[in-house]
């Protein structure tokens, strides 16, 4: 089951972050002399990155049956993609 949550109000007051994404030609230049390659699938990667406890209530939503809040990144939240990029950079580059 997927929920469709409108985060426009939360995103409007979120502080926008800027993370310099590499250009594709720069990536190819860095990979050109490598012997081994691998690939990763980050299709559902957002849902594996925990939110801080103080931010969980900001993601709260209700259904007719209950009240919920995310404890992990949720797609459509401002800066989620950038937060994932920061984590990958730290994991792979230290």
Short mmCIF file of C-alpha atoms in Angstrom, two decimals:
data_model
loop_
_atom_site.label_atom_id
_atom_site.label_comp_id
_atom_site.label_asym_id
_atom_site.label_seq_id
_atom_site.Cartn_x
_atom_site.Cartn_y
_atom_site.Cartn_z
CA UNK A 1 0.00 0.00 0.00
CA UNK A 2 1.26 3.48 -0.84
CA UNK A 3 0.03 6.65 0.72
CA UNK A 4 -0.27 9.88 -1.22
CA UNK A 5 0.65 12.63 1.23
CA UNK A 6 0.69 16.31 0.34
CA UNK A 7 3.88 17.75 1.85
CA UNK A 8 3.64 21.13 0.09
CA UNK A 9 3.12 23.09 3.34
CA UNK A 10 6.00 21.32 5.09
CA UNK A 11 8.26 21.69 2.05
CA UNK A 12 7.42 25.39 1.80
CA UNK A 13 8.92 26.05 5.25
CA UNK A 14 11.82 23.62 4.91
CA UNK A 15 15.28 25.07 4.48
CA UNK A 16 16.40 24.26 0.97
CA UNK A 17 19.73 22.50 0.77
CA UNK A 18 22.14 22.54 -2.13
CA UNK A 19 24.38 19.58 -2.87
CA UNK A 20 26.59 19.73 -5.95
CA UNK A 21 25.68 16.75 -8.06
CA UNK A 22 28.49 15.64 -10.37
CA UNK A 23 28.10 16.05 -14.10
CA UNK A 24 27.85 12.84 -16.10
CA UNK A 25 30.98 13.63 -18.14
CA UNK A 26 32.95 14.06 -14.89
CA UNK A 27 31.71 10.69 -13.67
CA UNK A 28 32.75 8.99 -16.91
CA UNK A 29 36.18 10.64 -16.71
CA UNK A 30 36.63 9.29 -13.17
CA UNK A 31 35.56 5.80 -14.22
CA UNK A 32 37.52 5.58 -17.47
CA UNK A 33 40.66 4.06 -15.95
CA UNK A 34 38.93 1.71 -13.49
CA UNK A 35 39.24 -2.04 -13.76
CA UNK A 36 36.05 -3.00 -11.88
CA UNK A 37 32.56 -1.59 -11.93
CA UNK A 38 29.49 -2.29 -9.89
CA UNK A 39 25.97 -0.98 -9.77
CA UNK A 40 23.51 -0.32 -7.00
CA UNK A 41 19.75 -0.13 -7.04
CA UNK A 42 18.44 2.71 -4.91
CA UNK A 43 14.84 2.29 -6.00
CA UNK A 44 13.56 2.12 -2.42
CA UNK A 45 16.60 3.63 -0.75
CA UNK A 46 14.63 6.50 0.80
CA UNK A 47 12.72 4.10 2.99
CA UNK A 48 15.90 2.82 4.66
CA UNK A 49 17.24 6.15 5.91
CA UNK A 50 15.96 6.97 9.40
CA UNK A 51 14.50 10.35 10.28
CA UNK A 52 15.58 12.03 13.49
CA UNK A 53 13.03 11.61 16.29
CA UNK A 54 12.22 15.32 16.32
CA UNK A 55 11.32 15.25 12.61
CA UNK A 56 9.03 12.21 12.66
CA UNK A 57 5.96 14.17 13.88
CA UNK A 58 6.35 16.54 10.93
CA UNK A 59 5.49 13.64 8.61
CA UNK A 60 2.31 12.69 10.47
CA UNK A 61 -0.87 11.86 8.56
CA UNK A 62 -4.22 10.32 9.38
CA UNK A 63 -6.44 7.75 7.76
CA UNK A 64 -9.97 6.98 8.80
CA UNK A 65 -8.59 4.14 10.93
CA UNK A 66 -5.49 5.56 12.59
CA UNK A 67 -2.80 8.22 12.88
CA UNK A 68 0.72 7.54 11.52
CA UNK A 69 4.10 9.18 11.10
CA UNK A 70 7.13 8.14 9.12
CA UNK A 71 10.27 7.05 10.95
CA UNK A 72 12.26 6.86 7.70
CA UNK A 73 12.66 9.20 4.74
CA UNK A 74 9.51 9.61 2.71
CA UNK A 75 9.49 10.45 -0.96
CA UNK A 76 8.25 13.97 -1.76
CA UNK A 77 9.86 15.51 1.32
CA UNK A 78 12.17 18.44 0.57
CA UNK A 79 15.87 17.55 0.61
CA UNK A 80 15.34 13.78 0.85
CA UNK A 81 17.27 13.12 -2.36
CA UNK A 82 20.05 15.40 -1.17
CA UNK A 83 20.12 13.71 2.22
CA UNK A 84 20.57 10.38 0.46
CA UNK A 85 23.34 11.85 -1.69
CA UNK A 86 25.16 13.10 1.42
CA UNK A 87 24.95 9.66 2.99
CA UNK A 88 26.23 7.92 -0.14
CA UNK A 89 29.11 10.37 -0.39
CA UNK A 90 30.06 9.68 3.23
CA UNK A 91 29.71 5.92 2.78
CA UNK A 92 31.78 5.72 -0.38
CA UNK A 93 34.24 8.58 -0.03
CA UNK A 94 34.55 8.81 3.74
#
